[in-house]
Amino acid sequence: MTESQPLLDVSGLSIRVAGANRPLVDDVSFTLNSGETLCIVGESGCGKSLTALALMGLLDGTPLRIEGGTAMFQETDLLSASQSTLRSLRGDRIAMIFQEPMTSLNPALRIGDQIAEAVREHRGVSHEAGRARALEMLERVRIPAAESRLDEYPHQLSGGMRQRVMIAMALANDPALLIADEPTTALDVTIQAQILDLMRNLGRETGAAQIMITHDLGVVAEMADKVAVMYAGRIVEAGSTEQIFDDPQHPYTLGLMSSMPSLSGKSQRLVTIPGTVPSPQDMPIGCRFAARCPFADAACDAPPPLVDLNDGHRVACWHAPIENAGIAPGWKETA
Amino acid sequence: MLAFLARRIIIAIPTVILISIFVFSLQHLLPGDPILVMAGEERDPDVIAALREKYRFNDPIPMQYLAWAGNALQGDLGISLRTQQPVLELIGEKLPVTIQLAVMALIIAILIGIPAGVLSAYKKGTWIDWVANIIALSGLSVPNFWLGIMLILLVSVKLGWLPASGYMPLTEDPLQSIRVMIMPAFVLGTAIAATLMRHTRSAMLSVLKSDYVRTARAKGLKERVVLIKHALRNALVPVVTVITLLFGELLAGAVLTEQIFTIPGFGKLVVDAVFNRDYAVVQGIVLCTGIAFIFMNILADAAYRILNPRMSQ
Ligand SMILES: Nc1ncnc2c1ncn2[C@@H]1O[C@H](COP(=O)(O)OP(=O)(O)O)[C@@H](O)[C@H]1O
Ligand code: SF4
Ligand SMILES: [Mg+2]
């Protein structure tokens, strides 16, 4: 733990659809230091993307409202800042790449222009300088024959190449923070590994802190310094990568671990957690994992607070540390 | 792009030939013998025979067609029965008037329809969207002739700002020419503007939801740049197609509008020619209109390709 101010300090972030009775993202808190990579992991629909979009100030124009919390980024509260302040940070100090490389680039504009545009917007440089920077970035993300790619359109590139372009675009202004929302989910396995490699190397080279959103613990193991596990809009467990992988404490994290082939040992069989995530309408007031949790009891009707077990390892479970609960989890195996 | 245009023009040639065959057969399909009409009241057999010879009515029909098409290629579309002027000259006189009206109407429609569509999509569900939609709906439901007459009554008769009718060639006095034409162009443009607004709005609504617009915002671009450079550019692709389809409506509307404002254009030429059985003129008009349609389609395809790089490879 560093004593100095963290780069990003998110506290109590809650997001709700206007008029809904439960928030979709509820009281999410985490911190991130310069150069660190935080992985936010959780099943689809648990609020990972909403969290990222809220930090970017990109929820405008949707029915989603930020209901509370702060997100201090270098003296600015991202959650209460004006759109013009956010606009000057976006694509400059904080950049984001998205899950769908096939649709995230503008089909009508040339690759080079799309990268250079971000540079010109924030640095006010000339057309030529923007283009030179675009070329430099394409080379850095290891796009072959970068010079000739500048004037190509997105449809001329493969998915993996497009995601490289997105990375080049995001890093063009040397951001302090890069948010990557499932950047490899839509790609083939071999391409996934290449993109993750690239992101790790570029992260090291540029010193940019990264928030890597994923539902894949394999990605977490590859990339993370820190992990936050989300379930149904809440962080249920957070800590360093060692803490989470070596000593998982939340029953949901345990379930995720045993559903990972390489970590669950011998077989390639996937273990799935029985049951489904409660829908936002009938979200329980108490622990949101209770319906699927083998340890659940009467205590779990109240919402468990996220408490620090030791040295930054935070868990939201009434029965943590789980060793003391004395019951073996009964995850079922599926073929 | 040049190769594309060349290809499109070559592909258009069979279409032009088909149109010309159709136009030629008009002469034979329409009731009445054009030679008899040409020969006048006396129906002097010598004159009739001479005319039949001159227009090769004694030749087999394919030969007649070839002769006619050969003349047409050289710009000889025959002589108007009514005015004894060469048809090409008549068309050359009237067509620019109608083109000016149509182009001004289209410009007005684009200047109103596209920004209104962008704005109402961007402000979807707000009062701005409602007002734009209500105006568009009225633009679509108000008949051209009614709007035209009302405008003449208000702007010309009551306020005396603009002339109610007439025409001034663009080449003679451009300013006055535009002044005279602006009200008819507005009348003709409103319905088109409303259609364009509706299409722009729905195209913008779907584009604004797209991932690349979110990417543009994530880059920190100004909202204006996001809207115009990133969203509108893509939304225009279907709108351009709509503009092509509206071209027929525009021409038909022009004929009517010219009647209301007594503009001596193509519309008047068409009406006079049809009522007077002036076959050569009708033929010339149909031929020119057909070729104009083909030309407009090629232009629209070119615009479509410019806007949509996926088409260009
Ligand atoms: N624009 C929206 N309007 C209403 N609900 C939304 C919207 N976007 C996302 N949601 C809901 O918010 C929840 C979290 O979504 P998201 O953050 O995208 O999940 P993920 O963790 O898969 O990224 C989901 O239940 C989703 O249905
Ligand atoms: S609080 Fe209860 S229900 Fe929730 S995870 Fe812990 S044991 Fe399970
Ligand atoms: Mg997501």
XYZ file of C-alpha atoms and ligand atoms in Angstrom:
684
model
C 0.000 0.000 0.000
C 1.325 3.365 -0.956
C 0.975 6.261 1.395
C 0.592 8.830 -1.360
C -2.686 9.878 -2.934
C -4.089 7.179 -5.237
C -4.570 8.056 -8.912
C -8.243 7.128 -8.750
C -10.321 6.867 -5.597
C -13.860 5.643 -6.188
C -16.111 5.694 -3.192
C -19.760 4.716 -2.877
C -20.601 4.774 -6.596
C -24.272 3.927 -7.143
C -26.129 3.917 -10.456
C -29.830 3.477 -10.923
C -32.278 3.501 -13.800
C -34.505 6.522 -13.226
C -37.481 5.291 -11.205
C -36.173 1.770 -10.410
C -36.398 0.571 -6.826
C -32.861 -0.919 -6.582
C -29.622 0.497 -7.944
C -27.875 -1.466 -10.721
C -24.481 -0.543 -9.296
C -24.526 -0.263 -5.535
C -21.922 1.390 -3.319
C -18.883 0.447 -5.387
C -15.549 1.580 -3.922
C -11.955 0.951 -4.949
C -8.679 2.761 -5.379
C -6.050 2.565 -8.051
C -2.457 3.825 -7.938
C -0.401 5.038 -10.864
C 0.890 2.201 -12.998
C -1.326 -0.421 -11.346
C -3.731 -2.737 -13.139
C -7.049 -3.421 -11.460
C -9.207 -6.189 -12.850
C -12.934 -5.949 -12.278
C -14.326 -9.431 -12.705
C -17.872 -10.750 -12.606
C -20.592 -12.388 -14.638
C -22.244 -10.617 -17.516
C -24.767 -8.039 -16.317
C -23.211 -7.419 -12.900
C -22.513 -3.751 -13.618
C -18.922 -3.718 -14.806
C -19.564 -1.683 -17.935
C -21.861 0.740 -16.148
C -19.134 1.384 -13.584
C -16.650 2.139 -16.368
C -19.048 4.345 -18.320
C -19.910 6.292 -15.171
C -16.222 7.065 -14.614
C -15.963 8.243 -18.231
C -19.054 10.416 -17.893
C -20.649 8.507 -20.765
C -23.995 7.717 -19.145
C -25.572 10.938 -20.448
C -28.399 10.279 -22.829
C -29.304 6.957 -21.180
C -31.982 6.391 -18.526
C -29.171 5.672 -16.048
C -28.446 8.127 -13.250
C -25.465 8.337 -10.951
C -27.114 8.398 -7.607
C -24.204 8.866 -5.275
C -20.526 8.524 -4.642
C -17.324 10.234 -5.632
C -14.515 9.272 -7.973
C -11.490 11.454 -7.324
C -9.087 11.476 -10.252
C -6.200 13.951 -9.881
C -8.249 16.514 -7.925
C -11.368 16.096 -10.075
C -14.494 14.270 -8.977
C -15.457 12.432 -12.150
C -18.979 11.826 -10.917
C -19.887 15.466 -10.325
C -17.670 17.199 -12.911
C -19.280 19.141 -15.753
C -19.443 17.574 -19.198
C -16.880 20.081 -20.464
C -14.413 19.119 -17.735
C -15.013 15.459 -18.450
C -14.609 16.071 -22.163
C -11.205 17.596 -21.623
C -10.159 14.537 -19.568
C -11.687 11.932 -21.840
C -9.353 10.654 -24.519
C -6.569 12.645 -22.922
C -5.950 11.746 -19.253
C -8.479 8.894 -19.192
C -9.031 6.713 -22.212
C -11.277 3.752 -22.837
C -11.426 0.811 -25.181
C -14.487 -1.297 -25.730
C -15.565 -4.856 -26.146
C -16.648 -4.749 -29.785
C -13.742 -3.888 -32.088
C -15.922 -4.601 -35.138
C -18.318 -1.746 -34.402
C -16.293 0.637 -32.248
C -14.485 2.343 -35.119
C -16.305 4.728 -37.437
C -16.838 2.885 -40.739
C -16.798 6.112 -42.760
C -13.487 7.546 -41.549
C -9.902 6.550 -42.209
C -7.965 4.830 -39.426
C -5.291 7.528 -39.362
C -7.853 10.319 -39.050
C -9.632 8.570 -36.224
C -6.422 8.395 -34.196
C -5.118 11.821 -35.202
C -8.438 13.432 -34.344
C -7.990 12.591 -30.654
C -4.489 14.071 -30.686
C -5.563 17.256 -32.456
C -8.529 17.711 -30.135
C -6.456 17.610 -26.941
C -3.049 18.843 -28.083
C -4.148 21.349 -30.698
C -1.432 20.105 -33.048
C -1.332 20.449 -36.824
C -2.780 17.962 -39.242
C 0.705 16.660 -40.071
C 1.719 16.268 -36.438
C -1.521 14.423 -35.698
C -0.882 12.088 -38.587
C 2.713 11.524 -37.511
C 1.515 10.638 -34.035
C -1.084 8.274 -35.497
C 1.630 6.494 -37.456
C 3.846 6.275 -34.381
C 0.967 4.776 -32.392
C 0.102 2.228 -35.088
C 3.722 1.118 -35.001
C 3.647 0.876 -31.225
C 0.637 -1.414 -31.287
C 2.574 -3.485 -33.853
C 0.336 -3.122 -36.834
C 2.341 -4.343 -39.813
C 2.818 -1.890 -42.705
C 1.501 0.864 -40.457
C 2.126 3.641 -42.955
C -0.186 2.096 -45.539
C -2.843 1.415 -42.892
C -3.240 5.104 -42.069
C -5.457 5.683 -45.081
C -7.443 2.484 -44.800
C -10.947 2.114 -43.477
C -11.944 -0.131 -40.552
C -13.621 -2.727 -42.794
C -10.223 -3.463 -44.318
C -8.881 -4.696 -40.965
C -9.502 -7.863 -38.957
C -11.043 -7.748 -35.480
C -7.677 -8.103 -33.778
C -6.188 -5.308 -35.908
C -9.151 -3.076 -35.148
C -8.673 -3.630 -31.440
C -5.023 -2.648 -31.892
C -6.214 0.525 -33.584
C -8.529 1.187 -30.632
C -5.584 0.741 -28.266
C -3.449 3.057 -30.395
C -6.220 5.646 -30.311
C -6.675 5.329 -26.555
C -2.976 5.670 -25.783
C -2.253 8.418 -28.315
C -2.325 11.170 -25.693
C -0.443 9.193 -23.014
C -3.369 8.835 -20.621
C -2.752 8.291 -16.916
C -5.627 5.811 -16.841
C -6.789 3.318 -19.434
C -10.132 1.610 -18.964
C -10.519 -1.547 -21.049
C -13.993 -3.073 -21.063
C -13.601 -6.747 -22.004
C -11.122 -5.857 -24.760
C -10.560 -9.469 -25.806
C -13.976 -11.048 -25.280
C -14.988 -10.698 -28.922
C -11.692 -12.051 -30.288
C -10.316 -15.512 -31.148
C -8.302 -17.196 -28.406
C -4.914 -16.757 -30.114
C -5.629 -13.105 -30.854
C -6.805 -12.617 -27.253
C -3.389 -13.659 -25.960
C -1.630 -11.264 -28.364
C -3.814 -8.331 -27.367
C -3.355 -9.033 -23.646
C 0.397 -9.257 -24.180
C 0.363 -5.961 -26.013
C -1.681 -4.271 -23.322
C 0.583 -5.509 -20.570
C 3.714 -4.339 -22.382
C 2.247 -0.969 -23.287
C 1.008 -0.552 -19.729
C 4.547 -1.090 -18.499
C 6.083 1.198 -21.146
C 3.683 4.079 -20.663
C 3.120 3.713 -16.934
C -0.614 4.103 -17.473
C -2.806 2.631 -14.772
C -5.359 0.211 -16.171
C -8.819 -0.884 -15.212
C -9.335 -4.151 -17.024
C -12.879 -5.393 -17.074
C -13.396 -9.084 -17.719
C -15.520 -12.094 -16.881
C -12.525 -14.358 -17.402
C -10.339 -15.267 -14.420
C -7.638 -16.334 -16.873
C -7.344 -12.701 -17.964
C -7.221 -11.625 -14.316
C -4.393 -14.032 -13.574
C -2.469 -12.651 -16.586
C -2.959 -8.961 -16.015
C -3.982 -7.923 -12.547
C -2.141 -6.325 -9.665
C -5.453 -5.980 -7.862
C -8.834 -7.572 -8.292
C -12.388 -6.509 -7.518
C -15.026 -9.232 -7.806
C -18.502 -7.914 -8.569
C -21.792 -9.673 -8.125
C -25.186 -8.186 -8.998
C -23.978 -4.585 -8.823
C -21.834 -4.867 -5.717
C -18.193 -5.558 -5.019
C -18.224 -8.786 -3.017
C -14.492 -9.247 -2.666
C -11.416 -7.167 -3.448
C -7.713 -7.411 -2.821
C -4.361 -8.040 -4.403
C -4.159 -10.761 -7.055
C -2.356 -13.059 -4.570
C -4.986 -12.486 -1.907
C -7.824 -13.310 -4.300
C -6.241 -16.314 -5.996
C -4.442 -17.837 -3.014
C -7.009 -17.135 -0.360
C -10.443 -16.480 -1.862
C -12.940 -15.722 0.875
C -16.296 -14.926 -0.681
C -18.435 -17.948 -1.658
C -18.999 -16.352 -5.081
C -15.263 -15.987 -5.674
C -14.811 -19.610 -4.628
C -17.444 -20.572 -7.141
C -15.725 -18.590 -9.914
C -12.393 -20.224 -9.063
C -13.774 -23.728 -9.277
C -15.311 -22.881 -12.641
C -11.850 -22.152 -14.006
C -10.320 -25.286 -15.582
C -6.677 -24.474 -14.928
C -7.293 -23.632 -11.296
C -9.758 -26.361 -10.396
C -7.131 -28.992 -11.056
C -7.256 -32.263 -12.922
C -10.238 -32.180 -15.237
C -11.257 -29.789 -17.976
C -14.823 -30.004 -16.693
C -16.375 -26.722 -15.840
C -18.057 -26.317 -12.549
C -20.882 -23.821 -12.677
C -22.552 -22.081 -9.816
C -26.155 -23.301 -9.658
C -28.916 -20.733 -9.962
C -29.007 -17.376 -11.665
C -28.360 -13.769 -10.757
C -31.505 -12.157 -9.306
C -33.081 -9.676 -11.691
C -32.927 -5.989 -10.723
C -36.649 -5.993 -9.819
C -36.449 -8.749 -7.218
C -32.999 -8.012 -5.869
C -32.947 -9.097 -2.201
C -32.305 -6.489 0.453
C -29.796 -8.760 2.179
C -26.858 -10.536 0.566
C -27.502 -10.636 -3.162
C -25.759 -13.981 -3.486
C -27.898 -15.701 -0.836
C -30.148 -17.621 -3.251
C -27.109 -19.386 -4.734
C -24.931 -19.590 -1.652
C -24.339 -22.924 0.132
C -23.414 -21.032 3.330
C -26.508 -18.841 3.449
C -28.415 -18.621 6.712
C -30.654 -16.179 8.569
C -27.803 -13.716 9.091
C -27.620 -13.232 5.333
C -31.005 -11.450 5.204
C -29.122 -8.290 6.106
C -26.704 -6.787 3.591
C -23.148 -7.812 4.488
C -20.742 -4.846 4.638
C -17.473 -4.934 2.699
C -14.943 -5.288 5.518
C -11.174 -5.421 5.508
C -10.090 -8.896 6.613
C -6.407 -8.108 6.514
C -4.106 -5.762 4.626
C -6.612 -4.493 2.060
C -8.305 -7.852 1.445
C -11.973 -6.836 1.592
C -14.921 -9.271 1.668
C -18.668 -8.747 1.886
C -19.859 -11.919 3.580
C -21.252 -12.518 7.059
C -19.404 -15.810 7.280
C -15.952 -14.686 6.222
C -13.335 -15.887 6.811
C -15.001 -18.868 5.249
C -12.738 -21.415 6.981
C -14.633 -20.682 10.179
C -18.007 -21.474 8.603
C -17.215 -25.177 8.759
C -19.351 -26.228 5.788
C -17.977 -27.602 2.515
C -19.306 -25.765 -0.542
C -21.437 -28.055 -2.666
C -20.771 -26.859 -6.219
C -22.150 -29.256 -8.763
C -20.132 -30.407 -11.744
C -21.558 -30.149 -15.224
C -20.218 -31.836 -18.319
C -14.393 6.852 -58.822
C -13.812 7.708 -62.508
C -13.790 4.019 -63.385
C -16.996 3.622 -61.431
C -18.674 6.496 -63.264
C -17.527 5.130 -66.632
C -18.886 1.711 -65.734
C -22.190 3.153 -64.606
C -22.560 5.170 -67.798
C -21.862 2.101 -69.945
C -24.395 0.092 -67.955
C -26.919 2.894 -68.499
C -26.717 2.659 -72.295
C -29.112 -0.325 -72.665
C -31.553 1.487 -70.387
C -31.419 4.576 -72.572
C -32.026 2.396 -75.643
C -35.044 0.830 -73.940
C -36.417 4.245 -73.068
C -35.909 5.403 -76.628
C -37.767 2.355 -77.987
C -40.618 3.097 -75.627
C -40.654 6.733 -76.618
C -40.606 5.800 -80.273
C -43.512 3.406 -79.893
C -45.542 6.172 -78.221
C -46.081 7.465 -81.731
C -47.718 4.199 -82.696
C -49.421 3.396 -79.439
C -51.216 6.674 -78.978
C -54.568 6.931 -80.718
C -54.702 8.982 -83.900
C -52.395 9.173 -86.884
C -49.752 11.818 -86.307
C -49.358 12.322 -90.068
C -53.004 13.244 -90.350
C -52.597 15.729 -87.544
C -49.498 17.134 -89.235
C -51.179 17.393 -92.579
C -53.690 19.824 -91.192
C -57.315 20.443 -92.068
C -57.129 19.921 -95.848
C -55.655 16.416 -95.702
C -54.185 16.864 -99.137
C -53.111 13.352 -100.275
C -49.917 14.693 -101.800
C -48.943 16.378 -98.600
C -49.761 13.219 -96.647
C -47.687 11.124 -99.006
C -44.796 13.560 -98.791
C -44.984 13.540 -94.996
C -45.123 9.751 -94.898
C -42.027 9.686 -97.058
C -40.265 12.327 -94.985
C -40.929 10.564 -91.682
C -40.303 7.174 -93.312
C -43.711 5.891 -92.328
C -43.561 3.564 -95.304
C -40.452 1.807 -94.041
C -40.617 -1.266 -91.776
C -40.957 -0.201 -88.146
C -37.400 -1.206 -87.070
C -36.006 0.953 -89.877
C -38.233 3.793 -88.769
C -36.882 3.445 -85.273
C -33.282 3.470 -86.448
C -33.903 6.562 -88.518
C -35.630 8.267 -85.629
C -32.932 7.268 -83.136
C -30.241 8.402 -85.543
C -31.864 11.804 -85.763
C -32.345 11.935 -82.002
C -28.664 11.165 -81.474
C -27.853 14.182 -83.614
C -30.177 16.278 -81.530
C -33.054 16.258 -83.997
C -36.138 15.327 -82.042
C -38.533 16.648 -84.656
C -40.620 19.777 -84.896
C -43.399 20.883 -82.587
C -46.705 20.771 -84.426
C -48.038 23.619 -82.432
C -45.239 26.144 -82.519
C -43.232 24.783 -85.459
C -40.117 25.108 -83.287
C -37.587 22.267 -83.118
C -38.415 20.118 -80.078
C -34.877 20.262 -78.742
C -34.993 24.051 -78.824
C -38.305 24.072 -76.932
C -36.968 21.709 -74.307
C -33.719 23.634 -74.085
C -35.775 26.755 -73.403
C -38.058 25.294 -70.734
C -35.883 22.696 -69.026
C -33.520 25.170 -67.305
C -36.530 26.861 -65.711
C -37.736 23.615 -64.183
C -34.237 22.539 -63.214
C -33.768 25.824 -61.401
C -37.068 25.304 -59.588
C -36.251 21.698 -58.684
C -32.705 22.454 -57.565
C -33.797 25.408 -55.440
C -36.572 23.282 -53.930
C -34.123 20.483 -53.163
C -31.658 22.918 -51.591
C -34.412 24.375 -49.433
C -35.568 20.860 -48.509
C -32.031 19.798 -47.565
C -31.338 22.995 -45.620
C -34.523 22.532 -43.609
C -34.973 18.768 -43.499
C -31.509 17.540 -42.561
C -30.727 19.963 -39.702
C -34.256 19.488 -38.355
C -33.816 15.712 -38.489
C -30.450 15.877 -36.730
C -31.783 18.194 -34.044
C -34.945 16.235 -33.347
C -32.985 12.963 -33.117
C -30.449 14.562 -30.792
C -33.209 16.090 -28.665
C -35.432 13.031 -28.903
C -38.449 13.195 -26.613
C -38.028 16.894 -25.800
C -40.290 19.713 -26.972
C -37.862 20.448 -29.821
C -38.445 16.938 -31.156
C -42.207 17.344 -30.799
C -42.306 20.686 -32.580
C -40.112 19.397 -35.421
C -42.325 16.346 -35.841
C -45.537 18.347 -35.838
C -44.173 20.765 -38.434
C -42.974 17.829 -40.538
C -46.356 16.170 -40.333
C -48.103 19.349 -41.426
C -45.532 19.763 -44.201
C -46.521 16.327 -45.452
C -50.255 16.714 -45.123
C -50.737 20.221 -46.491
C -51.315 19.976 -50.262
C -48.831 21.895 -52.391
C -51.483 23.873 -54.237
C -53.115 25.033 -51.021
C -49.806 26.111 -49.493
C -48.929 27.826 -52.776
C -52.170 29.774 -52.932
C -51.950 30.753 -49.263
C -48.390 31.980 -49.719
C -49.357 33.995 -52.787
C -52.208 35.558 -50.840
C -50.050 36.369 -47.839
C -46.617 37.192 -49.217
C -47.557 38.651 -52.604
C -51.047 40.037 -52.315
C -51.146 41.160 -48.698
C -47.520 41.965 -47.902
C -46.331 42.586 -51.451
C -42.871 41.215 -50.692
C -42.484 38.823 -53.585
C -44.066 38.578 -57.042
C -46.883 36.034 -57.303
C -45.790 34.683 -60.642
C -43.433 35.141 -63.534
C -39.958 34.123 -64.434
C -36.575 35.754 -64.894
C -33.733 33.734 -66.419
C -30.885 33.148 -63.984
C -28.409 34.381 -66.588
C -30.140 37.735 -67.027
C -30.650 38.863 -63.442
C -29.586 36.186 -60.946
C -30.882 38.015 -57.873
C -34.286 38.773 -59.324
C -34.436 35.260 -60.751
C -33.962 33.744 -57.299
C -36.407 36.233 -55.783
C -39.115 35.217 -58.224
C -38.451 31.532 -57.792
C -38.017 31.361 -54.028
C -41.702 31.056 -53.127
C -42.509 28.278 -55.612
C -39.308 26.480 -54.584
C -40.358 26.746 -50.951
C -43.798 25.321 -51.734
C -42.263 22.469 -53.689
C -39.553 21.928 -51.076
C -41.728 21.643 -47.955
C -43.078 18.152 -48.589
C -39.602 16.965 -49.534
C -38.142 18.649 -46.441
C -40.617 16.812 -44.235
C -39.740 13.450 -45.774
C -36.022 14.190 -45.459
C -36.468 15.241 -41.848
C -38.236 11.991 -40.952
C -35.576 9.861 -42.629
C -32.671 11.860 -41.207
C -34.198 11.600 -37.761
C -34.587 7.840 -37.830
C -31.142 7.298 -39.379
C -29.576 9.578 -36.739
C -31.409 7.793 -33.923
C -29.907 4.472 -34.892
C -26.448 5.926 -35.562
C -26.400 7.783 -32.230
C -26.788 4.441 -30.456
C -23.817 2.963 -32.274
C -20.556 1.960 -30.668
C -18.471 4.294 -32.815
C -20.398 7.330 -31.606
C -19.620 6.241 -28.061
C -15.973 5.893 -29.132
C -16.057 9.429 -30.527
C -17.375 10.714 -27.195
C -14.779 8.646 -25.324
C -12.137 10.544 -27.308
C -13.359 13.768 -25.759
C -14.554 15.256 -29.039
C -16.926 18.188 -28.948
C -20.585 17.274 -29.239
C -20.812 19.171 -32.540
C -17.997 17.074 -34.014
C -19.556 13.870 -32.695
C -22.899 14.796 -34.248
C -21.742 16.026 -37.642
C -18.488 14.262 -38.407
C -19.212 10.930 -36.769
C -22.979 10.510 -36.677
C -24.450 12.538 -39.557
C -21.888 11.312 -42.041
C -23.067 7.764 -41.505
C -26.727 8.705 -41.204
C -26.576 10.416 -44.614
C -25.976 7.116 -46.409
C -29.644 6.040 -46.351
C -30.817 9.660 -46.683
C -29.008 10.030 -50.016
C -30.933 7.040 -51.330
C -34.152 8.678 -50.215
C -33.217 11.873 -52.066
C -32.868 9.863 -55.293
C -36.252 8.293 -54.766
C -37.727 11.738 -54.154
C -36.535 12.969 -57.533
C -39.678 11.677 -59.265
C -41.861 13.348 -56.674
C -39.874 16.524 -57.180
C -40.487 16.570 -60.941
C -44.176 15.747 -60.602
C -44.474 18.437 -57.940
C -42.651 20.891 -60.189
C -45.252 20.440 -62.950
C -48.007 21.296 -60.495
C -46.140 24.139 -58.848
C -45.424 25.730 -62.220
C -49.153 25.784 -62.888
C -49.899 27.522 -59.589
C -47.261 30.186 -60.047
C -47.646 30.354 -63.841
C -43.997 29.632 -64.423
C -43.170 28.982 -68.092
C -41.278 25.744 -67.422
C -41.227 22.122 -68.378
C -44.515 21.496 -66.623
C -46.353 23.936 -68.837
C -44.654 22.440 -71.882
C -45.843 18.946 -70.856
C -49.423 20.039 -70.274
C -49.629 22.002 -73.526
C -48.038 19.179 -75.540
C -50.348 16.504 -74.174
C -53.518 18.535 -74.693
C -52.496 19.462 -78.235
C -51.347 15.974 -79.231
C -47.964 17.432 -79.985
C -46.368 13.982 -80.255
C -42.845 15.040 -81.047
C -42.755 17.246 -77.983
C -44.207 14.542 -75.752
C -41.592 12.122 -77.067
C -38.786 14.585 -76.460
C -39.988 15.275 -72.954
C -40.262 11.607 -71.997
C -36.830 10.896 -73.452
C -35.213 13.816 -71.600
C -36.927 12.960 -68.325
C -35.846 9.332 -68.590
C -32.256 10.321 -69.220
C -32.405 12.813 -66.355
C -33.561 10.029 -64.015
C -30.671 7.821 -65.041
C -28.273 10.709 -64.546
C -29.679 11.429 -61.060
C -29.300 7.775 -60.115
C -25.670 7.766 -61.176
C -25.059 10.923 -59.150
C -26.749 9.407 -56.098
C -24.714 6.211 -56.406
C -21.555 8.302 -56.592
C -22.558 10.189 -53.437
C -23.427 6.906 -51.748
C -19.969 5.560 -52.488
C -18.257 8.685 -51.257
C -20.147 8.462 -47.966
C -19.764 4.722 -47.616
C -16.152 3.583 -48.064
C -17.123 -0.095 -47.801
C -18.662 0.279 -51.269
C -15.530 1.638 -52.876
C -13.386 -1.481 -52.994
N -29.119 1.767 -20.819
C -29.558 0.923 -19.877
N -30.815 1.036 -19.399
C -31.274 0.184 -18.459
N -30.562 -0.805 -17.925
C -29.296 -0.965 -18.349
C -28.734 -0.119 -19.348
N -27.470 -0.518 -19.585
C -27.257 -1.576 -18.763
N -28.347 -1.845 -18.030
C -28.473 -2.918 -17.021
O -27.482 -2.722 -16.073
C -26.962 -3.971 -15.631
C -25.465 -3.949 -15.698
O -25.054 -3.819 -17.036
P -23.528 -3.814 -17.465
O -22.785 -2.839 -16.634
O -23.507 -3.581 -18.924
O -23.066 -5.284 -17.140
P -21.663 -5.972 -17.446
O -21.117 -6.331 -16.100
O -21.960 -7.183 -18.233
O -20.794 -5.012 -18.166
C -27.589 -5.036 -16.500
O -28.601 -5.669 -15.738
C -28.183 -4.267 -17.637
O -29.375 -4.890 -18.053
S -23.380 -13.265 3.298
Fe -24.361 -15.219 3.443
S -25.366 -15.528 1.520
Fe -23.951 -13.871 1.234
S -22.144 -14.865 0.495
Fe -21.890 -14.742 2.674
S -22.706 -16.658 3.410
Fe -23.398 -16.480 1.337
Mg -20.131 -5.189 -20.139
